[in-house]
Amino acid sequence: MVGAGVLGLPYAMVYLTWGPGVIVLVLSWVITLYTLWQMVEMHEMVPGKRFDRYHELGQEAFGEKLGLWIVVPQQVIVEVGVDIVYMVTGGKSLEKFYELTCKKNCYLQNRLSIWILVFGSVHLFLAQLPNFNSIAGISLAAAIMSLSYSTIAWAIPAHYGHSLLPPGQRPDYHLPPNQSTAAMVFGAFNALGTVAFAYAGHNVVLEIQATIPSTLHRPSRIAMWRGVLVAYGIVAACYFPVAFVGYWAFGNQVQDNIITFVAKPVWLVAIANLMVVIHVIGSYQIYAMPVFDMLETVLVKRFRFSPSLQLRLITRSIYVGLTMFVGMTLPFFSSLLGFFGGFAFAPTTYFLPCCMWLTIKKPRIGSLSWLANWACIILGVMLMLVSSIGGLRQIIVDASSFKFYE
C-alpha cells in the first residue's frame, strides 16, 4: 500500500492548501478503506468460488454481472501505469544518489534517461522470476524500504523545520505566485490525481487474497480484512506526516518529490534515495506479475503458443522495454502521478468496487449502503475526470520545454 506516491503528497498540498488538502487526504483514506473492504467481501461471494485470476473473472457470477471487458482493461492500465511511474521514480532516485555521492568528474549528472535505462536493466533479469512466491524476499525488502524512506521524508523537515529554506525566507502557504488562474486550477486537478495515486493498491487485492487458505468455516476474507486494517493503519502513519510536515516545513516551495528536494543531511538523503530505488525495484515486480500472468495466459490459451522459457523471456522483456521507453520519453514524476492517479487508479480505488457492490448486493434504494455507494461513485467519477485532465495538461506543459533522452 505504501508506495512512491507518498513522496508527491507535500507537493499536492501546494495546490490544495491546508484546508482542502487535509479534507481530501482524510476523505480519500476513508473512502478507499471502505472500497477495499468491499473487494475483500466480494472475493468469495459465491460459495466455493474464488475469483483469483483475470482469465477467471469472466466465467462465474462475478464476471457475468460486471463484464470481463470492464475489469481486465482497467486492471492492466493500473499496473502498467504504476510500472511506468516506478521507472521514472527509480531513475530519479538513482540520479539523486549519484549527485549526492559523486565529488568530481560527474559525467552522468543531469542525465535522467541513462539512469532510467540503468534501473530498467535490472528488471530485465528480475522479470524472469516465475511468480509471486519467487519474489517474496524482494517484496519484503521493498516494504521495509518504503516504511523507512517515508519516515525519513517527514523526519528531516520535522527536525530542521524552516531552516532548510533559503536564509531569511519563511514558508508561504498561499497558492504558488506568478501563475495564472488556469494553471492553479489545473494544478489542483493534478494534485487530486496525485492523492489518488498514493492510495493505489486495490488492484493486487485479488492476487493477495487468492494465496490465503480458505474454507467455508473460515473464509479468507477474515484474515485478509485483518491485514487490510493493519495496512491502513500504517498508511495513515506514513501518509499524513509526510504530506503535512513536508508542506509545513517548505510551504509552496516544495518540489514534486520531497526525497529529491531536501538537501541535508547529505548522508541520510542519499540513503533515503537508495531506499526508494530498492522499494520500486520490488514494487515494479509486484505490479508487473499480474500483467505477465495475463499476457502469457492469453498467448498460450488464445494464440496457442507453447508455455516455455523462451515465451517468458520474450514477453516479459518486451514489457519491461516498453515501460522503460515510456518512462524515458515522459519522465515527469508529478504529472504522471496526477494522470495515472485519475485515469487508472480513481476507478479501481474510488468507485468501481461500489458499482460492483450495487450490482451484486442490490441494497435497498435510499438505504445507508445505497447512499454511501452512490456518493463514492459520484466523487470518484468527478475525481477521475478532473485529475486526468489536470495530469494530461501538466504532461503537455512539461514536455513543451523538455529536452528528450538527455
mmCIF file of C-alpha atoms in Angstrom:
data_model
loop_
_atom_site.group_PDB
_atom_site.id
_atom_site.type_symbol
_atom_site.label_atom_id
_atom_site.label_comp_id
_atom_site.label_asym_id
_atom_site.label_seq_id
_atom_site.Cartn_x
_atom_site.Cartn_y
_atom_site.Cartn_z
ATOM 1 C CA MET A 1 0.000 0.000 0.000
ATOM 2 C CA VAL A 2 2.752 2.467 0.908
ATOM 3 C CA GLY A 3 4.266 3.336 -2.451
ATOM 4 C CA ALA A 4 6.394 6.032 -4.027
ATOM 5 C CA GLY A 5 3.270 8.154 -4.486
ATOM 6 C CA VAL A 6 3.653 9.252 -0.862
ATOM 7 C CA LEU A 7 6.662 11.350 -1.925
ATOM 8 C CA GLY A 8 4.417 13.584 -4.040
ATOM 9 C CA LEU A 9 1.891 14.384 -1.296
ATOM 10 C CA PRO A 10 3.624 17.547 0.034
ATOM 11 C CA TYR A 11 3.620 18.951 -3.499
ATOM 12 C CA ALA A 12 -0.075 18.082 -3.844
ATOM 13 C CA MET A 13 -0.683 20.196 -0.742
ATOM 14 C CA VAL A 14 0.845 23.184 -2.556
ATOM 15 C CA TYR A 15 -2.181 23.397 -4.864
ATOM 16 C CA LEU A 16 -4.767 22.128 -2.388
ATOM 17 C CA THR A 17 -3.524 24.215 0.613
ATOM 18 C CA TRP A 18 -4.212 23.363 4.243
ATOM 19 C CA GLY A 19 -7.998 23.126 4.493
ATOM 20 C CA PRO A 20 -8.899 21.311 1.256
ATOM 21 C CA GLY A 21 -5.679 19.277 1.367
ATOM 22 C CA VAL A 22 -6.405 17.805 4.794
ATOM 23 C CA ILE A 23 -10.016 17.057 3.820
ATOM 24 C CA VAL A 24 -9.007 15.343 0.562
ATOM 25 C CA LEU A 25 -6.335 13.171 2.208
ATOM 26 C CA VAL A 26 -8.526 12.062 5.129
ATOM 27 C CA LEU A 27 -11.639 11.540 2.983
ATOM 28 C CA SER A 28 -9.618 9.501 0.484
ATOM 29 C CA TRP A 29 -8.323 7.340 3.336
ATOM 30 C CA VAL A 30 -11.895 6.640 4.499
ATOM 31 C CA ILE A 31 -13.347 6.011 1.022
ATOM 32 C CA THR A 32 -10.552 3.721 -0.157
ATOM 33 C CA LEU A 33 -10.670 1.730 3.082
ATOM 34 C CA TYR A 34 -14.405 1.241 2.511
ATOM 35 C CA THR A 35 -13.991 0.154 -1.115
ATOM 36 C CA LEU A 36 -11.148 -2.176 -0.128
ATOM 37 C CA TRP A 37 -13.461 -3.792 2.424
ATOM 38 C CA GLN A 38 -15.973 -4.306 -0.377
ATOM 39 C CA MET A 39 -13.379 -6.027 -2.570
ATOM 40 C CA VAL A 40 -12.365 -8.328 0.276
ATOM 41 C CA GLU A 41 -16.011 -9.242 0.911
ATOM 42 C CA MET A 42 -16.790 -9.821 -2.782
ATOM 43 C CA HIS A 43 -13.832 -12.128 -3.332
ATOM 44 C CA GLU A 44 -15.871 -15.196 -2.335
ATOM 45 C CA MET A 45 -19.457 -14.138 -2.822
ATOM 46 C CA VAL A 46 -20.299 -17.463 -4.496
ATOM 47 C CA PRO A 47 -19.555 -20.295 -2.009
ATOM 48 C CA GLY A 48 -16.659 -22.411 -3.183
ATOM 49 C CA LYS A 49 -15.782 -19.992 -5.997
ATOM 50 C CA ARG A 50 -12.770 -17.735 -5.824
ATOM 51 C CA PHE A 51 -12.016 -15.030 -8.370
ATOM 52 C CA ASP A 52 -8.261 -15.419 -8.373
ATOM 53 C CA ARG A 53 -7.077 -14.518 -11.852
ATOM 54 C CA TYR A 54 -8.024 -12.231 -14.689
ATOM 55 C CA HIS A 55 -8.944 -15.041 -17.060
ATOM 56 C CA GLU A 56 -11.392 -16.430 -14.453
ATOM 57 C CA LEU A 57 -13.222 -13.167 -13.859
ATOM 58 C CA GLY A 58 -15.496 -13.554 -16.851
ATOM 59 C CA GLN A 59 -16.600 -17.134 -16.183
ATOM 60 C CA GLU A 60 -18.575 -17.024 -12.942
ATOM 61 C CA ALA A 61 -21.338 -14.872 -11.458
ATOM 62 C CA PHE A 62 -18.858 -12.108 -10.731
ATOM 63 C CA GLY A 63 -17.846 -11.783 -14.344
ATOM 64 C CA GLU A 64 -21.359 -12.268 -15.680
ATOM 65 C CA LYS A 65 -22.532 -9.263 -13.732
ATOM 66 C CA LEU A 66 -19.587 -6.953 -14.294
ATOM 67 C CA GLY A 67 -18.264 -7.924 -17.680
ATOM 68 C CA LEU A 68 -14.741 -9.004 -18.444
ATOM 69 C CA TRP A 69 -14.384 -6.019 -20.748
ATOM 70 C CA ILE A 70 -14.609 -3.602 -17.766
ATOM 71 C CA VAL A 71 -12.469 -5.337 -15.167
ATOM 72 C CA VAL A 72 -9.480 -6.581 -17.129
ATOM 73 C CA PRO A 73 -8.557 -3.454 -19.138
ATOM 74 C CA GLN A 74 -8.822 -1.287 -16.020
ATOM 75 C CA GLN A 75 -6.544 -3.605 -14.038
ATOM 76 C CA VAL A 76 -3.980 -3.668 -16.834
ATOM 77 C CA ILE A 77 -3.989 0.129 -17.160
ATOM 78 C CA VAL A 78 -3.410 0.432 -13.425
ATOM 79 C CA GLU A 79 -0.483 -1.945 -13.330
ATOM 80 C CA VAL A 80 1.206 -0.613 -16.456
ATOM 81 C CA GLY A 81 0.746 2.936 -15.187
ATOM 82 C CA VAL A 82 2.379 2.122 -11.862
ATOM 83 C CA ASP A 83 5.318 0.453 -13.556
ATOM 84 C CA ILE A 84 5.909 3.484 -15.790
ATOM 85 C CA VAL A 85 5.868 5.798 -12.774
ATOM 86 C CA TYR A 86 8.213 3.475 -10.897
ATOM 87 C CA MET A 87 10.625 3.511 -13.835
ATOM 88 C CA VAL A 88 10.787 7.306 -13.545
ATOM 89 C CA THR A 89 10.977 7.208 -9.738
ATOM 90 C CA GLY A 90 13.818 4.677 -9.729
ATOM 91 C CA GLY A 91 15.763 6.656 -12.317
ATOM 92 C CA LYS A 92 15.322 9.966 -10.474
ATOM 93 C CA SER A 93 16.424 8.482 -7.154
ATOM 94 C CA LEU A 94 19.457 6.825 -8.745
ATOM 95 C CA GLU A 95 20.374 10.160 -10.309
ATOM 96 C CA LYS A 96 19.947 11.955 -6.955
ATOM 97 C CA PHE A 97 22.087 9.340 -5.169
ATOM 98 C CA TYR A 98 24.814 9.796 -7.789
ATOM 99 C CA GLU A 99 24.589 13.577 -7.458
ATOM 100 C CA LEU A 100 24.982 13.409 -3.679
ATOM 101 C CA THR A 101 27.856 10.917 -3.652
ATOM 102 C CA CYS A 102 29.860 11.996 -6.709
ATOM 103 C CA LYS A 103 32.537 14.559 -5.788
ATOM 104 C CA LYS A 104 34.229 15.250 -9.138
ATOM 105 C CA ASN A 105 34.053 14.301 -12.822
ATOM 106 C CA CYS A 106 30.318 13.686 -12.507
ATOM 107 C CA TYR A 107 29.686 12.971 -16.167
ATOM 108 C CA LEU A 108 26.306 11.314 -15.558
ATOM 109 C CA GLN A 109 24.790 14.201 -13.639
ATOM 110 C CA ASN A 110 21.557 15.556 -15.174
ATOM 111 C CA ARG A 111 21.339 12.500 -17.448
ATOM 112 C CA LEU A 112 17.993 11.107 -16.272
ATOM 113 C CA SER A 113 17.414 8.928 -19.340
ATOM 114 C CA ILE A 114 20.606 6.994 -18.636
ATOM 115 C CA TRP A 115 19.587 6.377 -15.031
ATOM 116 C CA ILE A 116 16.135 5.155 -16.091
ATOM 117 C CA LEU A 117 17.909 2.820 -18.517
ATOM 118 C CA VAL A 118 20.113 1.525 -15.691
ATOM 119 C CA PHE A 119 17.096 0.987 -13.453
ATOM 120 C CA GLY A 120 15.141 -0.741 -16.210
ATOM 121 C CA SER A 121 18.025 -3.082 -16.981
ATOM 122 C CA VAL A 122 17.684 -4.609 -13.511
ATOM 123 C CA HIS A 123 14.127 -5.642 -14.334
ATOM 124 C CA LEU A 124 15.152 -7.475 -17.475
ATOM 125 C CA PHE A 125 16.607 -10.069 -15.100
ATOM 126 C CA LEU A 126 14.075 -9.896 -12.239
ATOM 127 C CA ALA A 127 11.147 -10.181 -14.639
ATOM 128 C CA GLN A 128 12.165 -13.751 -15.426
ATOM 129 C CA LEU A 129 11.248 -14.922 -11.913
ATOM 130 C CA PRO A 130 8.201 -17.162 -12.367
ATOM 131 C CA ASN A 131 5.584 -15.970 -9.839
ATOM 132 C CA PHE A 132 4.676 -14.027 -6.679
ATOM 133 C CA ASN A 133 6.225 -16.602 -4.361
ATOM 134 C CA SER A 134 9.593 -16.247 -6.057
ATOM 135 C CA ILE A 135 9.703 -12.507 -5.318
ATOM 136 C CA ALA A 136 8.627 -12.777 -1.672
ATOM 137 C CA GLY A 137 12.061 -11.699 -0.426
ATOM 138 C CA ILE A 138 12.158 -8.746 -2.820
ATOM 139 C CA SER A 139 8.656 -7.746 -1.747
ATOM 140 C CA LEU A 140 9.609 -7.852 1.948
ATOM 141 C CA ALA A 141 12.677 -5.701 1.324
ATOM 142 C CA ALA A 142 10.551 -3.250 -0.655
ATOM 143 C CA ALA A 143 8.019 -2.982 2.178
ATOM 144 C CA ILE A 144 10.757 -2.272 4.742
ATOM 145 C CA MET A 145 12.336 0.325 2.471
ATOM 146 C CA SER A 146 9.013 2.111 1.836
ATOM 147 C CA LEU A 147 8.340 2.473 5.553
ATOM 148 C CA SER A 148 11.912 3.650 6.126
ATOM 149 C CA TYR A 149 12.069 6.354 3.465
ATOM 150 C CA SER A 150 8.545 7.526 4.324
ATOM 151 C CA THR A 151 9.744 8.093 7.883
ATOM 152 C CA ILE A 152 12.859 9.912 6.667
ATOM 153 C CA ALA A 153 10.696 12.040 4.333
ATOM 154 C CA TRP A 154 8.886 13.635 7.285
ATOM 155 C CA ALA A 155 11.593 13.280 9.953
ATOM 156 C CA ILE A 156 14.058 15.547 8.085
ATOM 157 C CA PRO A 157 11.667 18.509 7.700
ATOM 158 C CA ALA A 158 10.340 17.924 11.225
ATOM 159 C CA HIS A 159 13.893 18.129 12.633
ATOM 160 C CA TYR A 160 15.214 21.019 10.573
ATOM 161 C CA GLY A 161 11.934 22.897 10.230
ATOM 162 C CA HIS A 162 12.057 26.060 8.190
ATOM 163 C CA SER A 163 15.877 26.236 8.345
ATOM 164 C CA LEU A 164 16.109 24.206 5.127
ATOM 165 C CA LEU A 165 14.654 27.147 3.223
ATOM 166 C CA PRO A 166 16.970 29.860 1.832
ATOM 167 C CA PRO A 167 18.206 32.290 4.539
ATOM 168 C CA GLY A 168 15.632 34.851 5.559
ATOM 169 C CA GLN A 169 12.694 33.068 3.937
ATOM 170 C CA ARG A 170 9.625 31.746 5.685
ATOM 171 C CA PRO A 171 7.238 29.131 4.288
ATOM 172 C CA ASP A 172 4.385 30.565 2.240
ATOM 173 C CA TYR A 173 1.155 28.563 2.416
ATOM 174 C CA HIS A 174 -0.640 30.515 -0.289
ATOM 175 C CA LEU A 175 -1.055 29.202 -3.829
ATOM 176 C CA PRO A 176 2.119 29.432 -5.939
ATOM 177 C CA PRO A 177 2.804 33.003 -7.094
ATOM 178 C CA ASN A 178 3.259 34.118 -10.694
ATOM 179 C CA GLN A 179 0.823 31.549 -12.057
ATOM 180 C CA SER A 180 -2.379 32.142 -13.973
ATOM 181 C CA THR A 181 -5.735 31.143 -12.562
ATOM 182 C CA ALA A 182 -5.974 28.359 -15.127
ATOM 183 C CA ALA A 183 -2.561 26.994 -14.113
ATOM 184 C CA MET A 184 -3.589 26.905 -10.447
ATOM 185 C CA VAL A 185 -6.901 25.191 -11.232
ATOM 186 C CA PHE A 186 -5.231 22.535 -13.379
ATOM 187 C CA GLY A 187 -2.537 22.212 -10.715
ATOM 188 C CA ALA A 188 -5.249 21.422 -8.167
ATOM 189 C CA PHE A 189 -6.727 18.854 -10.553
ATOM 190 C CA ASN A 190 -3.304 17.238 -10.916
ATOM 191 C CA ALA A 191 -2.884 17.265 -7.122
ATOM 192 C CA LEU A 192 -6.111 15.292 -6.726
ATOM 193 C CA GLY A 193 -4.687 12.666 -9.074
ATOM 194 C CA THR A 194 -1.503 12.539 -7.001
ATOM 195 C CA VAL A 195 -3.582 11.741 -3.910
ATOM 196 C CA ALA A 196 -5.484 9.044 -5.827
ATOM 197 C CA PHE A 197 -2.190 7.504 -6.961
ATOM 198 C CA ALA A 198 -0.929 7.383 -3.389
ATOM 199 C CA TYR A 199 -3.936 5.313 -2.318
ATOM 200 C CA ALA A 200 -3.459 2.756 -5.074
ATOM 201 C CA GLY A 201 -3.187 -0.913 -4.199
ATOM 202 C CA HIS A 202 -6.685 -2.287 -4.672
ATOM 203 C CA ASN A 203 -5.740 -3.983 -7.921
ATOM 204 C CA VAL A 204 -3.468 -6.512 -6.203
ATOM 205 C CA VAL A 205 -6.002 -7.427 -3.508
ATOM 206 C CA LEU A 206 -7.426 -10.319 -5.534
ATOM 207 C CA GLU A 207 -3.936 -11.638 -6.188
ATOM 208 C CA ILE A 208 -3.006 -11.476 -2.491
ATOM 209 C CA GLN A 209 -6.244 -12.899 -1.155
ATOM 210 C CA ALA A 210 -6.023 -15.755 -3.637
ATOM 211 C CA THR A 211 -2.925 -17.014 -1.803
ATOM 212 C CA ILE A 212 -4.695 -17.221 1.599
ATOM 213 C CA PRO A 213 -6.164 -20.616 2.611
ATOM 214 C CA SER A 214 -9.959 -20.514 2.676
ATOM 215 C CA THR A 215 -12.693 -22.821 3.947
ATOM 216 C CA LEU A 216 -16.452 -22.431 4.371
ATOM 217 C CA HIS A 217 -15.960 -22.148 8.142
ATOM 218 C CA ARG A 218 -13.005 -19.790 7.938
ATOM 219 C CA PRO A 219 -13.052 -17.864 4.660
ATOM 220 C CA SER A 220 -10.019 -15.918 3.521
ATOM 221 C CA ARG A 221 -11.779 -12.597 3.945
ATOM 222 C CA ILE A 222 -11.329 -12.796 7.735
ATOM 223 C CA ALA A 223 -7.522 -12.893 7.606
ATOM 224 C CA MET A 224 -7.485 -10.520 4.644
ATOM 225 C CA TRP A 225 -9.521 -7.862 6.440
ATOM 226 C CA ARG A 226 -7.216 -8.022 9.453
ATOM 227 C CA GLY A 227 -4.295 -7.455 7.121
ATOM 228 C CA VAL A 228 -6.094 -4.532 5.483
ATOM 229 C CA LEU A 229 -6.680 -2.862 8.857
ATOM 230 C CA VAL A 230 -3.003 -3.174 9.757
ATOM 231 C CA ALA A 231 -2.004 -1.897 6.315
ATOM 232 C CA TYR A 232 -4.283 1.133 6.515
ATOM 233 C CA GLY A 233 -3.037 1.983 9.992
ATOM 234 C CA ILE A 234 0.483 2.053 8.564
ATOM 235 C CA VAL A 235 -0.740 4.065 5.562
ATOM 236 C CA ALA A 236 -2.127 6.746 7.877
ATOM 237 C CA ALA A 237 1.083 6.772 9.927
ATOM 238 C CA CYS A 238 3.133 7.307 6.756
ATOM 239 C CA TYR A 239 0.976 9.474 4.503
ATOM 240 C CA PHE A 240 -0.309 12.126 6.868
ATOM 241 C CA PRO A 241 3.052 13.074 8.441
ATOM 242 C CA VAL A 242 4.818 13.174 5.046
ATOM 243 C CA ALA A 243 2.118 15.382 3.500
ATOM 244 C CA PHE A 244 1.537 17.711 6.430
ATOM 245 C CA VAL A 245 5.060 18.033 7.874
ATOM 246 C CA GLY A 246 6.622 18.421 4.422
ATOM 247 C CA TYR A 247 4.176 21.169 3.498
ATOM 248 C CA TRP A 248 4.547 22.840 6.919
ATOM 249 C CA ALA A 249 8.347 22.993 6.566
ATOM 250 C CA PHE A 250 8.606 24.214 2.975
ATOM 251 C CA GLY A 251 5.235 25.709 2.037
ATOM 252 C CA ASN A 252 4.734 26.270 -1.673
ATOM 253 C CA GLN A 253 8.467 25.915 -2.368
ATOM 254 C CA VAL A 254 8.451 22.133 -2.009
ATOM 255 C CA GLN A 255 9.035 20.207 -5.246
ATOM 256 C CA ASP A 256 7.232 17.193 -6.701
ATOM 257 C CA ASN A 257 9.414 14.601 -4.919
ATOM 258 C CA ILE A 258 10.308 15.534 -1.377
ATOM 259 C CA ILE A 259 13.153 12.999 -1.103
ATOM 260 C CA THR A 260 14.949 14.508 -4.100
ATOM 261 C CA PHE A 261 14.134 18.023 -2.832
ATOM 262 C CA VAL A 262 15.634 18.011 0.680
ATOM 263 C CA ALA A 263 19.365 18.699 0.733
ATOM 264 C CA LYS A 264 20.631 17.700 4.179
ATOM 265 C CA PRO A 265 21.906 15.775 5.941
ATOM 266 C CA VAL A 266 23.561 14.552 2.771
ATOM 267 C CA TRP A 267 24.290 11.044 4.040
ATOM 268 C CA LEU A 268 20.688 10.468 5.166
ATOM 269 C CA VAL A 269 19.179 11.874 1.964
ATOM 270 C CA ALA A 270 21.492 9.632 -0.070
ATOM 271 C CA ILE A 271 20.419 6.575 1.948
ATOM 272 C CA ALA A 272 16.747 7.533 1.575
ATOM 273 C CA ASN A 273 17.069 7.747 -2.201
ATOM 274 C CA LEU A 274 18.752 4.346 -2.265
ATOM 275 C CA MET A 275 15.837 3.011 -0.196
ATOM 276 C CA VAL A 276 13.436 4.394 -2.794
ATOM 277 C CA VAL A 277 15.355 2.543 -5.508
ATOM 278 C CA ILE A 278 15.174 -0.759 -3.607
ATOM 279 C CA HIS A 279 11.482 -0.246 -2.920
ATOM 280 C CA VAL A 280 10.461 0.497 -6.511
ATOM 281 C CA ILE A 281 12.529 -2.453 -7.737
ATOM 282 C CA GLY A 282 10.321 -4.746 -5.668
ATOM 283 C CA SER A 283 7.100 -2.846 -6.294
ATOM 284 C CA TYR A 284 7.632 -2.834 -10.060
ATOM 285 C CA GLN A 285 7.680 -6.625 -9.981
ATOM 286 C CA ILE A 286 4.600 -6.799 -7.743
ATOM 287 C CA TYR A 287 2.587 -4.817 -10.265
ATOM 288 C CA ALA A 288 4.175 -6.482 -13.302
ATOM 289 C CA MET A 289 3.499 -10.084 -12.230
ATOM 290 C CA PRO A 290 -0.278 -9.983 -12.868
ATOM 291 C CA VAL A 291 0.381 -8.441 -16.287
ATOM 292 C CA PHE A 292 2.890 -11.197 -17.086
ATOM 293 C CA ASP A 293 0.335 -13.777 -15.984
ATOM 294 C CA MET A 294 -2.374 -12.275 -18.177
ATOM 295 C CA LEU A 295 -0.140 -11.883 -21.242
ATOM 296 C CA GLU A 296 1.191 -15.430 -21.055
ATOM 297 C CA THR A 297 -2.278 -16.856 -20.420
ATOM 298 C CA VAL A 298 -3.667 -15.093 -23.492
ATOM 299 C CA LEU A 299 -0.731 -16.167 -25.676
ATOM 300 C CA VAL A 300 -0.996 -19.806 -24.585
ATOM 301 C CA LYS A 301 -4.780 -20.235 -24.490
ATOM 302 C CA ARG A 302 -5.906 -17.981 -27.307
ATOM 303 C CA PHE A 303 -2.945 -17.927 -29.692
ATOM 304 C CA ARG A 304 -1.785 -21.490 -28.945
ATOM 305 C CA PHE A 305 1.805 -20.634 -28.017
ATOM 306 C CA SER A 306 3.620 -23.333 -26.093
ATOM 307 C CA PRO A 307 4.415 -22.352 -22.492
ATOM 308 C CA SER A 308 8.194 -22.172 -22.354
ATOM 309 C CA LEU A 309 11.177 -20.277 -21.050
ATOM 310 C CA GLN A 310 11.532 -18.570 -24.424
ATOM 311 C CA LEU A 311 7.950 -17.279 -24.291
ATOM 312 C CA ARG A 312 8.511 -15.893 -20.810
ATOM 313 C CA LEU A 313 11.828 -14.308 -21.759
ATOM 314 C CA ILE A 314 10.494 -12.559 -24.868
ATOM 315 C CA THR A 315 7.126 -11.464 -23.450
ATOM 316 C CA ARG A 316 8.448 -10.083 -20.197
ATOM 317 C CA SER A 317 11.480 -8.413 -21.769
ATOM 318 C CA ILE A 318 9.247 -6.602 -24.274
ATOM 319 C CA TYR A 319 7.017 -5.383 -21.437
ATOM 320 C CA VAL A 320 9.977 -4.090 -19.423
ATOM 321 C CA GLY A 321 11.390 -2.423 -22.526
ATOM 322 C CA LEU A 322 8.109 -0.661 -23.310
ATOM 323 C CA THR A 323 7.622 0.704 -19.791
ATOM 324 C CA MET A 324 11.254 1.806 -19.748
ATOM 325 C CA PHE A 325 10.864 3.587 -23.099
ATOM 326 C CA VAL A 326 7.740 5.453 -21.968
ATOM 327 C CA GLY A 327 9.481 6.417 -18.716
ATOM 328 C CA MET A 328 12.476 7.766 -20.624
ATOM 329 C CA THR A 329 10.203 9.659 -23.003
ATOM 330 C CA LEU A 330 7.957 11.211 -20.324
ATOM 331 C CA PRO A 331 9.987 11.367 -17.092
ATOM 332 C CA PHE A 332 7.627 13.787 -15.349
ATOM 333 C CA PHE A 333 7.040 12.457 -11.835
ATOM 334 C CA SER A 334 4.269 14.787 -10.654
ATOM 335 C CA SER A 335 2.449 14.840 -13.993
ATOM 336 C CA LEU A 336 2.465 11.046 -14.285
ATOM 337 C CA LEU A 337 1.197 10.702 -10.710
ATOM 338 C CA GLY A 338 -1.701 13.024 -11.469
ATOM 339 C CA PHE A 339 -2.613 11.490 -14.812
ATOM 340 C CA PHE A 340 -2.418 7.828 -13.830
ATOM 341 C CA GLY A 341 -3.906 8.601 -10.422
ATOM 342 C CA GLY A 342 -7.027 9.899 -12.133
ATOM 343 C CA PHE A 343 -7.215 7.837 -15.302
ATOM 344 C CA ALA A 344 -6.181 4.487 -13.851
ATOM 345 C CA PHE A 345 -6.471 4.475 -10.051
ATOM 346 C CA ALA A 346 -9.558 6.549 -9.315
ATOM 347 C CA PRO A 347 -11.879 3.926 -10.884
ATOM 348 C CA THR A 348 -10.363 0.918 -9.093
ATOM 349 C CA THR A 349 -9.979 2.614 -5.711
ATOM 350 C CA TYR A 350 -12.923 5.021 -5.509
ATOM 351 C CA PHE A 351 -15.944 3.823 -7.450
ATOM 352 C CA LEU A 352 -15.666 0.518 -9.374
ATOM 353 C CA PRO A 353 -15.980 -1.575 -6.180
ATOM 354 C CA CYS A 354 -19.117 0.448 -5.342
ATOM 355 C CA CYS A 355 -20.565 -0.275 -8.793
ATOM 356 C CA MET A 356 -19.873 -3.961 -8.249
ATOM 357 C CA TRP A 357 -21.471 -3.842 -4.807
ATOM 358 C CA LEU A 358 -24.644 -2.171 -6.080
ATOM 359 C CA THR A 359 -24.886 -4.637 -8.965
ATOM 360 C CA ILE A 360 -24.363 -7.769 -6.889
ATOM 361 C CA LYS A 361 -25.743 -6.899 -3.437
ATOM 362 C CA LYS A 362 -28.592 -4.679 -4.629
ATOM 363 C CA PRO A 363 -29.043 -2.662 -1.409
ATOM 364 C CA ARG A 364 -32.439 -1.055 -0.865
ATOM 365 C CA ILE A 365 -32.794 2.303 -2.635
ATOM 366 C CA GLY A 366 -32.396 5.088 -0.111
ATOM 367 C CA SER A 367 -30.644 2.901 2.458
ATOM 368 C CA LEU A 368 -27.347 3.967 4.049
ATOM 369 C CA SER A 369 -25.418 1.461 1.920
ATOM 370 C CA TRP A 370 -27.096 2.696 -1.269
ATOM 371 C CA LEU A 371 -26.397 6.354 -0.431
ATOM 372 C CA ALA A 372 -22.784 5.704 0.605
ATOM 373 C CA ASN A 373 -22.013 3.804 -2.577
ATOM 374 C CA TRP A 374 -23.573 6.408 -4.847
ATOM 375 C CA ALA A 375 -21.707 9.181 -3.007
ATOM 376 C CA CYS A 376 -18.414 7.329 -3.610
ATOM 377 C CA ILE A 377 -19.322 6.773 -7.272
ATOM 378 C CA ILE A 378 -20.110 10.448 -7.878
ATOM 379 C CA LEU A 379 -16.975 11.670 -6.096
ATOM 380 C CA GLY A 380 -14.845 9.024 -7.806
ATOM 381 C CA VAL A 381 -16.082 9.827 -11.307
ATOM 382 C CA MET A 382 -15.510 13.542 -10.745
ATOM 383 C CA LEU A 383 -12.024 12.808 -9.406
ATOM 384 C CA MET A 384 -11.229 10.616 -12.412
ATOM 385 C CA LEU A 385 -12.289 13.277 -14.893
ATOM 386 C CA VAL A 386 -10.652 16.356 -13.393
ATOM 387 C CA SER A 387 -7.383 14.705 -12.343
ATOM 388 C CA SER A 388 -6.940 13.022 -15.735
ATOM 389 C CA ILE A 389 -7.385 16.392 -17.410
ATOM 390 C CA GLY A 390 -5.020 18.088 -14.965
ATOM 391 C CA GLY A 391 -2.361 15.404 -15.313
ATOM 392 C CA LEU A 392 -2.542 15.320 -19.104
ATOM 393 C CA ARG A 393 -2.319 19.097 -19.292
ATOM 394 C CA GLN A 394 0.718 19.087 -16.997
ATOM 395 C CA ILE A 395 2.432 16.409 -19.119
ATOM 396 C CA ILE A 396 1.938 18.591 -22.192
ATOM 397 C CA VAL A 397 3.310 21.659 -20.371
ATOM 398 C CA ASP A 398 6.347 19.751 -19.092
ATOM 399 C CA ALA A 399 7.035 18.186 -22.495
ATOM 400 C CA SER A 400 6.916 21.557 -24.265
ATOM 401 C CA SER A 401 10.168 22.659 -22.624
ATOM 402 C CA PHE A 402 11.834 19.284 -22.073
ATOM 403 C CA LYS A 403 14.898 18.017 -23.888
ATOM 404 C CA PHE A 404 14.132 14.392 -24.592
ATOM 405 C CA TYR A 405 16.526 11.489 -23.949
ATOM 406 C CA GLU A 406 19.184 13.503 -22.136
#
